[in-house]
mmCIF file of C-alpha atoms in Angstrom:
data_model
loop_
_atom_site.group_PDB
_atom_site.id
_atom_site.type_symbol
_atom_site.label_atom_id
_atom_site.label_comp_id
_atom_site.label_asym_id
_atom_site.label_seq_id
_atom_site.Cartn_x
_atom_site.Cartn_y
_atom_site.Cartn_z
ATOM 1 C CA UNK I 21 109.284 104.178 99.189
ATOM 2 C CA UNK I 22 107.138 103.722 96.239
ATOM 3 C CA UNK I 23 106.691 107.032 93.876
ATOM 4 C CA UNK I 24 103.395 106.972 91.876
ATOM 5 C CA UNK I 25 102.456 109.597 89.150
ATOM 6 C CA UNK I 26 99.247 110.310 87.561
ATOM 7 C CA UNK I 27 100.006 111.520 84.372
ATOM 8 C CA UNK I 28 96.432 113.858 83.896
ATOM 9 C CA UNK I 29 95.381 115.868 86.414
ATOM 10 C CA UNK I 30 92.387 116.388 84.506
ATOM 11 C CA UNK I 31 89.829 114.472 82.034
ATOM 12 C CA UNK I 32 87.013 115.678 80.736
ATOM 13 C CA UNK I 33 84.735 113.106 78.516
ATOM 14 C CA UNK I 34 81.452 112.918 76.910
ATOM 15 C CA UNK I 35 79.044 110.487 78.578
ATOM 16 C CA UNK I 36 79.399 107.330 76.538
ATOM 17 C CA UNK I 37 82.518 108.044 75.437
ATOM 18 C CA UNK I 38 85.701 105.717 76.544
ATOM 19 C CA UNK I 39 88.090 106.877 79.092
ATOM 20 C CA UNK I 40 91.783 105.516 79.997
ATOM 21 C CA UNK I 41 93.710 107.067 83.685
ATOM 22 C CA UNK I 42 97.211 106.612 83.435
ATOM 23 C CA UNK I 43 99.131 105.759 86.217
ATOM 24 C CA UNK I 44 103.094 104.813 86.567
ATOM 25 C CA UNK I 45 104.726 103.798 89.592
ATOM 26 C CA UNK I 46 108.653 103.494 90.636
ATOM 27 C CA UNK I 47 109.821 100.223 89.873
ATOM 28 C CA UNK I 48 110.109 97.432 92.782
ATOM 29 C CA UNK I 49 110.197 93.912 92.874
ATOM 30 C CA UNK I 50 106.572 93.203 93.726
ATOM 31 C CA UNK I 51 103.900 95.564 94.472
ATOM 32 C CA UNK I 52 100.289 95.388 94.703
ATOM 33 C CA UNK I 53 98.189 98.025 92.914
ATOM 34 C CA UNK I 54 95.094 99.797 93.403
ATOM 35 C CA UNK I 55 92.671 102.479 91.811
ATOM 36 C CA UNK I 56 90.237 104.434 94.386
ATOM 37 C CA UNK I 57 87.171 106.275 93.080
ATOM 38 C CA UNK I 58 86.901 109.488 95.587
ATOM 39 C CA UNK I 59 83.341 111.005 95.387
ATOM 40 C CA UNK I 60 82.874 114.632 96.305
ATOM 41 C CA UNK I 61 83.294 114.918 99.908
ATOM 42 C CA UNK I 62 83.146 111.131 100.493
ATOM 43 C CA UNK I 63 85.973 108.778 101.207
ATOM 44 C CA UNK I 64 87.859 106.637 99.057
ATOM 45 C CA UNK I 65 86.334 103.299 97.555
ATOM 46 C CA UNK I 66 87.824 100.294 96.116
ATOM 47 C CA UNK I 67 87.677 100.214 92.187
ATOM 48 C CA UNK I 68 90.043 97.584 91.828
ATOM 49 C CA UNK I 69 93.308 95.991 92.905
ATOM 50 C CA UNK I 70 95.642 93.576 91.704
ATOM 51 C CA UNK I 71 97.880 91.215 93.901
ATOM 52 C CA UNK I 72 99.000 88.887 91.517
ATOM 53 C CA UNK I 73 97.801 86.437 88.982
ATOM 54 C CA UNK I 74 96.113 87.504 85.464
ATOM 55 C CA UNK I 75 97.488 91.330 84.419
ATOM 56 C CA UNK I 76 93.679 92.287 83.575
ATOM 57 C CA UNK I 77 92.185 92.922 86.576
ATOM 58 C CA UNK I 78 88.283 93.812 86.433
ATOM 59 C CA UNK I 79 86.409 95.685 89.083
ATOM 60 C CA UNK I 80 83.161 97.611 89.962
ATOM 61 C CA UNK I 81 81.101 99.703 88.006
ATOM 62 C CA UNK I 82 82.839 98.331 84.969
ATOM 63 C CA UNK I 83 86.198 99.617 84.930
ATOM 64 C CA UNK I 84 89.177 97.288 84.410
ATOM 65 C CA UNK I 85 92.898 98.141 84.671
ATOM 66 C CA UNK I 86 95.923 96.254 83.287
ATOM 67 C CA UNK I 87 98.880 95.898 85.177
ATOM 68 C CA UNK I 88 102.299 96.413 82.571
ATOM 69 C CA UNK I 89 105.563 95.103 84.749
ATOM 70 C CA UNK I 90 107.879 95.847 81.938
ATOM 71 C CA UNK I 91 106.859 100.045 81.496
ATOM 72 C CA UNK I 92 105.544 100.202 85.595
ATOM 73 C CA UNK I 93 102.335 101.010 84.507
ATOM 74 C CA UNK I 94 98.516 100.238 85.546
ATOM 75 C CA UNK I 95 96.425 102.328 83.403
ATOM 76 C CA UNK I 96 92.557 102.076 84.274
ATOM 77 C CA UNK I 97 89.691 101.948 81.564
ATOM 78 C CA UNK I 98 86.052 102.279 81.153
ATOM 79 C CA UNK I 99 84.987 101.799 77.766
ATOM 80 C CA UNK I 100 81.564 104.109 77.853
ATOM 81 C CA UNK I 101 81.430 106.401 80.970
ATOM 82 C CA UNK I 102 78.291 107.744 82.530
ATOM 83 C CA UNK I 103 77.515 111.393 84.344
ATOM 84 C CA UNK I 104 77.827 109.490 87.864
ATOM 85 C CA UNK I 105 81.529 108.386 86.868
ATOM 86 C CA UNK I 106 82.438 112.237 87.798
ATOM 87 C CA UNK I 107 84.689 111.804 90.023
ATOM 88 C CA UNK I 108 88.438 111.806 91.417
ATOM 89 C CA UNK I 109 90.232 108.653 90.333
ATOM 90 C CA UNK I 110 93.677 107.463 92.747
ATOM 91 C CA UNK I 111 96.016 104.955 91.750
ATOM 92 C CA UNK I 112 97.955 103.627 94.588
ATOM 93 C CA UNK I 113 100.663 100.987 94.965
ATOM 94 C CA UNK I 114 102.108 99.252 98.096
ATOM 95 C CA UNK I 115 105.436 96.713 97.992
ATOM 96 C CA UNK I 116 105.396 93.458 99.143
ATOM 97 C CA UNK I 117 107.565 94.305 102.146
ATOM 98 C CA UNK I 118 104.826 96.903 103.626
ATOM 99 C CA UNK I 119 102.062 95.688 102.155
ATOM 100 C CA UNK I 120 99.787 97.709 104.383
ATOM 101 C CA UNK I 121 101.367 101.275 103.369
ATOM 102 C CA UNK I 122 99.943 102.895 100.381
ATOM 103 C CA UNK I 123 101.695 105.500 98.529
ATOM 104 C CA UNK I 124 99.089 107.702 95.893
ATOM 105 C CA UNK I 125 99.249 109.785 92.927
ATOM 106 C CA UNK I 126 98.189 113.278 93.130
ATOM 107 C CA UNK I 127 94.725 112.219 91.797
ATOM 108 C CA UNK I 128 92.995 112.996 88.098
ATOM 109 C CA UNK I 129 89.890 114.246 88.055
ATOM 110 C CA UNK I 130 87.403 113.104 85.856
ATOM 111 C CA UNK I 131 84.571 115.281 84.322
ATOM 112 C CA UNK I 132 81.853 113.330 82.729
ATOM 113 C CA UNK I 133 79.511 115.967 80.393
ATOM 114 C CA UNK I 134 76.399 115.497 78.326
ATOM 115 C CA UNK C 18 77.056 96.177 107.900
ATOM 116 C CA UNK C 19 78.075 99.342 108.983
ATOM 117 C CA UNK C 20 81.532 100.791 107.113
ATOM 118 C CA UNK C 21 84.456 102.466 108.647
ATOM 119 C CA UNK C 22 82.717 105.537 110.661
ATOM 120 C CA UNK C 23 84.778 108.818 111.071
ATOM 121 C CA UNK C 24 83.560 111.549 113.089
ATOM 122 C CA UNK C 25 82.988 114.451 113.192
ATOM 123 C CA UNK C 26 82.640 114.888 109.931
ATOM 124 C CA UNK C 27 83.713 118.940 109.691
ATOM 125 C CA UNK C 28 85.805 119.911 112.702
ATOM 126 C CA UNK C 29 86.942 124.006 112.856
ATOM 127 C CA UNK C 30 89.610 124.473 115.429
ATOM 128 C CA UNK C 31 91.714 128.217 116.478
ATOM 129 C CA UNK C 32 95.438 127.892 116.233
ATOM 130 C CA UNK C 33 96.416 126.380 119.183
ATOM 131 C CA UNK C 34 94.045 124.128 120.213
ATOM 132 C CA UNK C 35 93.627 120.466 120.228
ATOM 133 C CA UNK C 36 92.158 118.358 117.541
ATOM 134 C CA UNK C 37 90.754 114.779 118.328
ATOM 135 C CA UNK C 38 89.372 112.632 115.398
ATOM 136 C CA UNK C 39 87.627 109.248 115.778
ATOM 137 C CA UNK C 40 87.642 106.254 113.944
ATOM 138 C CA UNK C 41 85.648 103.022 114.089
ATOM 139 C CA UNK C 42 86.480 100.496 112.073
ATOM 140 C CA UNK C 43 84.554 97.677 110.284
ATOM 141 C CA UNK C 44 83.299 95.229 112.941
ATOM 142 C CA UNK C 45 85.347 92.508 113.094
ATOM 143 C CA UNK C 46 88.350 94.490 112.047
ATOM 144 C CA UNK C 47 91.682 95.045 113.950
ATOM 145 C CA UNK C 48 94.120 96.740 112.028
ATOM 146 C CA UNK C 49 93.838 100.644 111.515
ATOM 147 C CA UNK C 50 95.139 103.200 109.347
ATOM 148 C CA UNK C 51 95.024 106.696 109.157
ATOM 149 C CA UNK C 52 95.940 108.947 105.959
ATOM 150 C CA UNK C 53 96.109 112.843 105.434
ATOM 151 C CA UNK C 54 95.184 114.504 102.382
ATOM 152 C CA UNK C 55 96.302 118.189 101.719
ATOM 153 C CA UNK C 56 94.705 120.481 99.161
ATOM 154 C CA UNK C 57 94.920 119.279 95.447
ATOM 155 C CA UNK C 58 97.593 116.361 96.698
ATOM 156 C CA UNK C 59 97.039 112.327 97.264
ATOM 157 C CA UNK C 60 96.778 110.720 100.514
ATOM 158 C CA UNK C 61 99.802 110.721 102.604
ATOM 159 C CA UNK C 62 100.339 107.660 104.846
ATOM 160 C CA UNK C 63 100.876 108.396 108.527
ATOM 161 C CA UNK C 64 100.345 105.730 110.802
ATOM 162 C CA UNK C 65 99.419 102.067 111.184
ATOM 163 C CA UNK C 66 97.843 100.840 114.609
ATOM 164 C CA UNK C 67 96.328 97.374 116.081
ATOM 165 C CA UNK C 68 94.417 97.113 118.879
ATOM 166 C CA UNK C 69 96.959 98.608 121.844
ATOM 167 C CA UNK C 70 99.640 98.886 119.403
ATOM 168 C CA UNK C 71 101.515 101.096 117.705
ATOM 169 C CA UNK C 72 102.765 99.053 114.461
ATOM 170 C CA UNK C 73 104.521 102.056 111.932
ATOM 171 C CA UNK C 74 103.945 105.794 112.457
ATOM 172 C CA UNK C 75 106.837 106.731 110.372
ATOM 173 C CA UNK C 76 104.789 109.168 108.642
ATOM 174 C CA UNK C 77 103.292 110.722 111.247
ATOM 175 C CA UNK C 78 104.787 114.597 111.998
ATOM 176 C CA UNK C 79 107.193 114.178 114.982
ATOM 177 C CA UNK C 80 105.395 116.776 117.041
ATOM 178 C CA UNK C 81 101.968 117.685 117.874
ATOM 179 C CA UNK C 82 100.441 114.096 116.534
ATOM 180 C CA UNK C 83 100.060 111.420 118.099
ATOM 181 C CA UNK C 84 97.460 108.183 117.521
ATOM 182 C CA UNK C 85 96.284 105.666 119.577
ATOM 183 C CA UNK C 86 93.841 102.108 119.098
ATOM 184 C CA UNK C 87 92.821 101.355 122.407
ATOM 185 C CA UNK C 88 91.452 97.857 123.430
ATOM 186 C CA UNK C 89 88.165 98.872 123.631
ATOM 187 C CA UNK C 90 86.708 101.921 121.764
ATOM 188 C CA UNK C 91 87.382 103.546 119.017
ATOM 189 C CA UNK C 92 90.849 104.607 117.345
ATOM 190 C CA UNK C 93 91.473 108.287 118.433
ATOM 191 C CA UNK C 94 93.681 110.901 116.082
ATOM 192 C CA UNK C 95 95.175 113.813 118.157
ATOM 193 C CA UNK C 96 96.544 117.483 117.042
ATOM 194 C CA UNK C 97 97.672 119.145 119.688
ATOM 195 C CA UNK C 98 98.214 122.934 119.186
ATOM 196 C CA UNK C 99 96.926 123.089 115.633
ATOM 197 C CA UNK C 100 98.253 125.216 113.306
ATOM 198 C CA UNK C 101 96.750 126.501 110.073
ATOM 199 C CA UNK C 102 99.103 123.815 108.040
ATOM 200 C CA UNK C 103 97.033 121.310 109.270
ATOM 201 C CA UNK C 104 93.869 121.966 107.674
ATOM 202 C CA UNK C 105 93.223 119.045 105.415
ATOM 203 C CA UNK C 106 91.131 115.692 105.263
ATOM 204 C CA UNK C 107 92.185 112.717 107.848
ATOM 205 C CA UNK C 108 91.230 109.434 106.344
ATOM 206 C CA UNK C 109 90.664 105.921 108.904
ATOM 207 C CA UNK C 110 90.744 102.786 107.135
ATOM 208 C CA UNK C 111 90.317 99.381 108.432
ATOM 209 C CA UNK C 112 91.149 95.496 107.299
ATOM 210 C CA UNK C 113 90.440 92.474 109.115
ATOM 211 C CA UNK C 114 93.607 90.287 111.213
ATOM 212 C CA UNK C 115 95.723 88.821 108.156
ATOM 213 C CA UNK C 116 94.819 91.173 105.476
ATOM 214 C CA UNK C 117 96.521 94.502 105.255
ATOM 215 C CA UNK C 118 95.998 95.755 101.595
ATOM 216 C CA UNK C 119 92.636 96.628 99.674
ATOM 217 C CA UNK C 120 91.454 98.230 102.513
ATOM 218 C CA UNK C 121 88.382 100.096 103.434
ATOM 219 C CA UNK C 122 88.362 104.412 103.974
ATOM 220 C CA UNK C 123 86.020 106.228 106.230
ATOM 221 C CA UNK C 124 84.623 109.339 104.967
ATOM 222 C CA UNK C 125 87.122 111.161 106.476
ATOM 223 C CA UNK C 126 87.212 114.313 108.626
ATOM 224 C CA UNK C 127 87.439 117.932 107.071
ATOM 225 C CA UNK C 128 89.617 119.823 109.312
ATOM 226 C CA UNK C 129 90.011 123.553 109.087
ATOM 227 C CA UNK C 130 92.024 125.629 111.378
ATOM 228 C CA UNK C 131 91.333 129.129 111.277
#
């Protein structure tokens, strides 16, 4: 099974300001790869996934993450947050064999301020 | 188009009696999943179901839980004789036949056992 670990638990940032989530994940031969944006007591939404093709993958409300095979990594970035982007951020990864189970990080938390 | 519906949303049960959570997936979608998130920790993976079919439960507790997707209606969570350990959020998420990753979440139910 696929180990993921979110290496902040917490980020605070002033609106505007860039923001990078790291995320690493146990090694594997393929794997897909996913960020979730959790909302206060909401569920989880798609920010982005990537399957395969181009490293840079680009999803909603402007984020992008890049997908690094050699260091097992798939930090997400958002170069100028805003208030609303307060929120819990989950990487996720699944392997090609059981594509349909996800295994998460623990979450970071992201505190957007004035 | 109406997302994945969860309900209830909050559900308080005493120790001892039996939890049911409901799930309704995406119309048009056959493939279900249901995740468990405890305090401050990621989503856990416990059990993937298709309509009448049990697919992979391997992370579902061996007692107490079971899960069902029947053919018609919607996909039913059960705790029998809760405990306080299993007070946390239970996610549904849903994906159409032939794609099984980037799926949807529900908003999840809140489950406290006091």
């Amino acid at each position: 099974a696929q180990s993921v670990t979110q290496l902040d638990s917490q980020v605070p940032v002033f609106e505007e300001a860039p923001v990078e989530l790291r995320c690493n994940y146990s090694s594997s031969v393929s794997v897909y790869l996913f960020w979730y944006v959790q909302y206060p007591n909401q569920g989880l939404q798609l920010l982005l996934k990537y399957l395969s093709g181009s490293t840079l993958v680009k999803g909603i409300n402007g984020f992008e993450a890049e997908f690094n095979k050699s260091q097992t990594s798939f930090h997400l970035r958002k170069p100028s947050v805003h208030i609303s982007d307060t929120a819990e951020y989950f990487c996720a990864v699944s392997d090609g064999s059981n594509d349909y189970k996800l295994s998460f990080g623990a979450g970071t938390t992201v505190t957007v301020r004035a | 188009n109406a997302g994945v519906m969860q309900n209830p949303r909050h559900l308080v049960r005493r120790r001892g009696q039996e939890a049911r959570l409901r799930c309704s997936p995406m119309k048009g979608h056959s493939h279900v999943y249901w995740y468990r998130q405890l305090p401050e920790e990621g989503l856990k993976f416990m059990v993937y179901l298709q309509k009448e079919n049990i697919i992979d439960e391997s992370g579902m507790p061996k007692e107490r839980f079971s899960a069902e997707f029947p053919k018609e209606g919607p996909s039913i969570l059960r705790i029998q004789q809760v405990v306080r350990g299993d007070s946390a959020a239970y996610f549904c998420a849903s994906s159409p036949r032939g794609r099984r990753s980037g799926y949807t979440f529900g908003s999840g139910t809140r489950l406290t056992v006091v």
